[in-house]
Amino acid sequence: MSRWYIIHAYSGFENKVRDAIMSEANRMGLTPYVEQIEVPTETVTEIKRGKKVQTDRKFMPGYVLAKLEMNDEVYHLVKNTPKVTGFLGNGGKPQAIPDAQAARMLDTKEEAAAHGAKPKINVDYEIGDAVKVLDGPFASFNGVVEELDFDRGRVKVSVSIFGRATPVELEFEQVERVK
C-alpha cells in the first residue's frame, strides 16, 4: 500500500531530486512502488518595477513529497539519490504522513482559489523607504512609505506638495522604491 513520505533534500534542488528519483525508478524497474513525487508550491504575486508578477514559490523549501510503497529497494533508491539527506522521521526511519496532510500541502493553490483567498503579495519596499510614484495624479513625486495594506493591495505614501507632507493612498504597483 502506498503512503506519503517527506524527503529532505538540499534546498534549491527539489525539482532535480524529484526528476532523479523518477528516472532512477524507471531504470531499476521500481515504478510500481514509486507512485507520485511532488514539490509543494504556492502562487505568490510580487510587485517588480511597478508590475504585478505571479510566480510559483516552493511552499516547503528543502522538502519533497513522495507517495511510495516502502520496501528496502525503494528506501535505498531514495536514500542514495544525489542531493537527498534522508527521510523525515524518528531515528532515520521514514515516517509516513496522513493522506489528508499531504493533500493539504499539495492543494495549496486550489485551496486558495476555492476559498477566494488572495495570493500573497511581496513588495520590494517597506515602511520608511523612499519611493517614487509611477503613475496617477502624483506621478514623478517622491515620498516615504507610511503604511502597507496587504489585504487591499494599497500603500500610503507621504509626498511633499507645496512644502507640506500629504498622505496619499495608492496601489502597490503605482510606486517603486528609490535606489
Short mmCIF file of C-alpha atoms in Angstrom, two decimals:
data_model
loop_
_atom_site.label_atom_id
_atom_site.label_comp_id
_atom_site.label_asym_id
_atom_site.label_seq_id
_atom_site.Cartn_x
_atom_site.Cartn_y
_atom_site.Cartn_z
CA MET A 1 0.00 0.00 0.00
CA SER A 2 1.40 3.41 -0.99
CA ARG A 3 1.81 6.09 1.69
CA TRP A 4 3.06 9.67 1.63
CA TYR A 5 6.58 10.36 2.88
CA ILE A 6 8.55 13.59 3.16
CA ILE A 7 12.04 13.50 1.68
CA HIS A 8 14.60 16.02 2.90
CA ALA A 9 16.72 17.42 0.05
CA TYR A 10 19.21 20.22 -0.44
CA SER A 11 17.34 23.48 -0.70
CA GLY A 12 17.07 24.61 -4.31
CA PHE A 13 17.46 21.07 -5.69
CA GLU A 14 13.91 19.82 -5.02
CA ASN A 15 12.94 19.53 -8.72
CA LYS A 16 16.22 17.79 -9.60
CA VAL A 17 15.70 15.31 -6.75
CA ARG A 18 12.15 14.59 -7.98
CA ASP A 19 13.36 14.00 -11.54
CA ALA A 20 16.34 11.90 -10.42
CA ILE A 21 14.18 9.61 -8.27
CA MET A 22 11.66 9.11 -11.10
CA SER A 23 14.33 8.36 -13.72
CA GLU A 24 16.22 6.01 -11.39
CA ALA A 25 12.96 4.21 -10.50
CA ASN A 26 12.32 3.71 -14.24
CA ARG A 27 15.85 2.43 -14.77
CA MET A 28 15.65 -0.03 -11.86
CA GLY A 29 12.10 -1.18 -12.63
CA LEU A 30 10.68 0.22 -9.38
CA THR A 31 7.97 2.42 -10.94
CA PRO A 32 5.13 0.31 -9.44
CA TYR A 33 6.44 1.29 -5.99
CA VAL A 34 7.01 4.98 -6.76
CA GLU A 35 3.51 6.30 -7.39
CA GLN A 36 3.95 10.07 -7.24
CA ILE A 37 6.63 12.63 -6.34
CA GLU A 38 5.72 16.30 -5.89
CA VAL A 39 7.41 19.55 -4.89
CA PRO A 40 4.81 21.58 -2.92
CA THR A 41 4.47 25.09 -4.38
CA GLU A 42 2.24 28.12 -3.85
CA THR A 43 1.40 31.01 -6.16
CA VAL A 44 2.76 34.35 -5.00
CA THR A 45 2.09 37.78 -6.50
CA GLU A 46 5.11 40.06 -6.38
CA ILE A 47 5.41 43.69 -7.36
CA LYS A 48 8.51 44.17 -9.50
CA ARG A 49 9.23 47.51 -11.16
CA GLY A 50 5.63 48.57 -10.63
CA LYS A 51 4.10 45.48 -12.27
CA LYS A 52 2.31 42.53 -10.69
CA VAL A 53 4.08 39.25 -11.45
CA GLN A 54 2.71 35.85 -10.40
CA THR A 55 5.29 33.19 -9.62
CA ASP A 56 5.25 29.72 -8.14
CA ARG A 57 7.33 29.54 -4.99
CA LYS A 58 8.28 26.42 -3.08
CA PHE A 59 5.87 26.03 -0.18
CA MET A 60 8.35 23.91 1.82
CA PRO A 61 11.92 24.60 0.63
CA GLY A 62 14.18 21.61 1.11
CA TYR A 63 11.36 19.05 1.13
CA VAL A 64 9.79 16.77 -1.49
CA LEU A 65 6.58 14.76 -1.02
CA ALA A 66 6.60 11.21 -2.34
CA LYS A 67 3.85 8.60 -2.45
CA LEU A 68 5.78 5.35 -2.15
CA GLU A 69 5.19 1.71 -1.42
CA MET A 70 8.08 1.46 1.02
CA ASN A 71 10.44 -1.50 0.84
CA ASP A 72 14.22 -1.88 1.09
CA GLU A 73 14.81 -1.21 -2.62
CA VAL A 74 12.71 1.98 -2.65
CA TYR A 75 14.31 3.16 0.59
CA HIS A 76 17.83 2.73 -0.84
CA LEU A 77 16.79 4.26 -4.17
CA VAL A 78 15.67 7.47 -2.43
CA LYS A 79 18.44 7.49 0.18
CA ASN A 80 21.19 7.10 -2.47
CA THR A 81 19.80 9.82 -4.75
CA PRO A 82 22.23 12.76 -5.03
CA LYS A 83 21.20 15.86 -3.00
CA VAL A 84 18.93 13.78 -0.70
CA THR A 85 19.81 13.92 3.00
CA GLY A 86 17.13 11.45 4.12
CA PHE A 87 13.53 10.99 5.12
CA LEU A 88 11.61 12.94 7.71
CA GLY A 89 11.07 10.65 10.68
CA ASN A 90 12.41 9.39 14.02
CA GLY A 91 15.91 7.94 14.13
CA GLY A 92 16.36 7.99 10.35
CA LYS A 93 13.36 5.73 9.81
CA PRO A 94 10.88 7.04 7.23
CA GLN A 95 7.70 8.26 8.91
CA ALA A 96 4.57 8.25 6.73
CA ILE A 97 2.26 11.26 6.96
CA PRO A 98 -1.55 11.10 6.76
CA ASP A 99 -3.09 11.40 3.28
CA ALA A 100 -5.11 14.43 4.43
CA GLN A 101 -1.95 16.30 5.42
CA ALA A 102 -0.29 15.51 2.07
CA ALA A 103 -3.41 16.68 0.24
CA ARG A 104 -3.37 19.97 2.18
CA MET A 105 0.28 20.52 1.27
CA LEU A 106 -0.26 19.77 -2.41
CA ASP A 107 -3.59 21.56 -2.84
CA THR A 108 -2.48 24.96 -1.55
CA LYS A 109 -3.13 26.62 -4.95
CA GLU A 110 -6.55 25.01 -5.45
CA GLU A 111 -7.48 25.59 -1.80
CA ALA A 112 -6.64 29.29 -2.03
CA ALA A 113 -8.72 29.64 -5.19
CA ALA A 114 -11.64 27.74 -3.67
CA HIS A 115 -11.66 29.90 -0.53
CA GLY A 116 -11.31 33.06 -2.57
CA ALA A 117 -8.12 33.86 -0.70
CA LYS A 118 -5.92 36.44 -2.30
CA PRO A 119 -2.45 35.25 -3.25
CA LYS A 120 0.34 36.55 -1.07
CA ILE A 121 1.84 39.80 -2.31
CA ASN A 122 5.52 40.69 -1.94
CA VAL A 123 6.69 44.25 -2.45
CA ASP A 124 10.29 45.44 -2.63
CA TYR A 125 9.76 48.34 -0.22
CA GLU A 126 8.71 48.68 3.41
CA ILE A 127 7.58 51.34 5.87
CA GLY A 128 10.08 54.21 5.98
CA ASP A 129 11.53 53.56 2.48
CA ALA A 130 11.79 56.35 -0.08
CA VAL A 131 9.61 55.62 -3.13
CA LYS A 132 8.74 57.25 -6.43
CA VAL A 133 5.14 57.42 -7.68
CA LEU A 134 4.99 55.90 -11.18
CA ASP A 135 1.51 56.89 -12.37
CA GLY A 136 -1.66 58.68 -11.42
CA PRO A 137 -2.07 62.34 -10.47
CA PHE A 138 1.09 62.22 -8.30
CA ALA A 139 3.34 60.65 -10.98
CA SER A 140 7.05 61.54 -10.59
CA PHE A 141 6.51 62.68 -6.97
CA ASN A 142 8.85 61.16 -4.39
CA GLY A 143 7.67 60.22 -0.94
CA VAL A 144 8.08 57.97 2.09
CA VAL A 145 6.04 54.81 2.76
CA GLU A 146 3.87 55.25 5.86
CA GLU A 147 1.55 52.21 5.71
CA LEU A 148 1.18 48.94 3.80
CA ASP A 149 -2.28 47.34 3.48
CA PHE A 150 -1.78 43.85 2.01
CA ASP A 151 -5.48 42.97 2.26
CA ARG A 152 -6.45 45.80 -0.08
CA GLY A 153 -3.18 45.94 -2.06
CA ARG A 154 -2.63 49.59 -1.18
CA VAL A 155 0.21 51.70 0.19
CA LYS A 156 0.04 55.05 1.98
CA VAL A 157 2.83 57.38 0.89
CA SER A 158 3.65 60.78 2.37
CA VAL A 159 4.50 63.13 -0.53
CA SER A 160 5.54 66.76 -0.30
CA ILE A 161 3.03 69.06 -2.02
CA PHE A 162 3.78 72.79 -1.82
CA GLY A 163 6.22 72.09 1.02
CA ARG A 164 3.71 70.16 3.15
CA ALA A 165 3.75 66.40 3.77
CA THR A 166 0.50 64.97 2.41
CA PRO A 167 -0.53 61.32 2.82
CA VAL A 168 -1.61 59.71 -0.48
CA GLU A 169 -3.11 56.22 -0.82
CA LEU A 170 -2.00 54.30 -3.94
CA GLU A 171 -1.99 50.78 -5.39
CA PHE A 172 1.15 48.70 -4.73
CA GLU A 173 2.11 48.76 -8.42
CA GLN A 174 1.88 52.58 -8.61
CA VAL A 175 5.07 53.07 -6.59
CA GLU A 176 8.66 51.92 -6.88
CA ARG A 177 11.45 52.03 -4.32
CA VAL A 178 14.10 54.67 -4.96
CA LYS A 179 17.52 53.06 -5.06
#
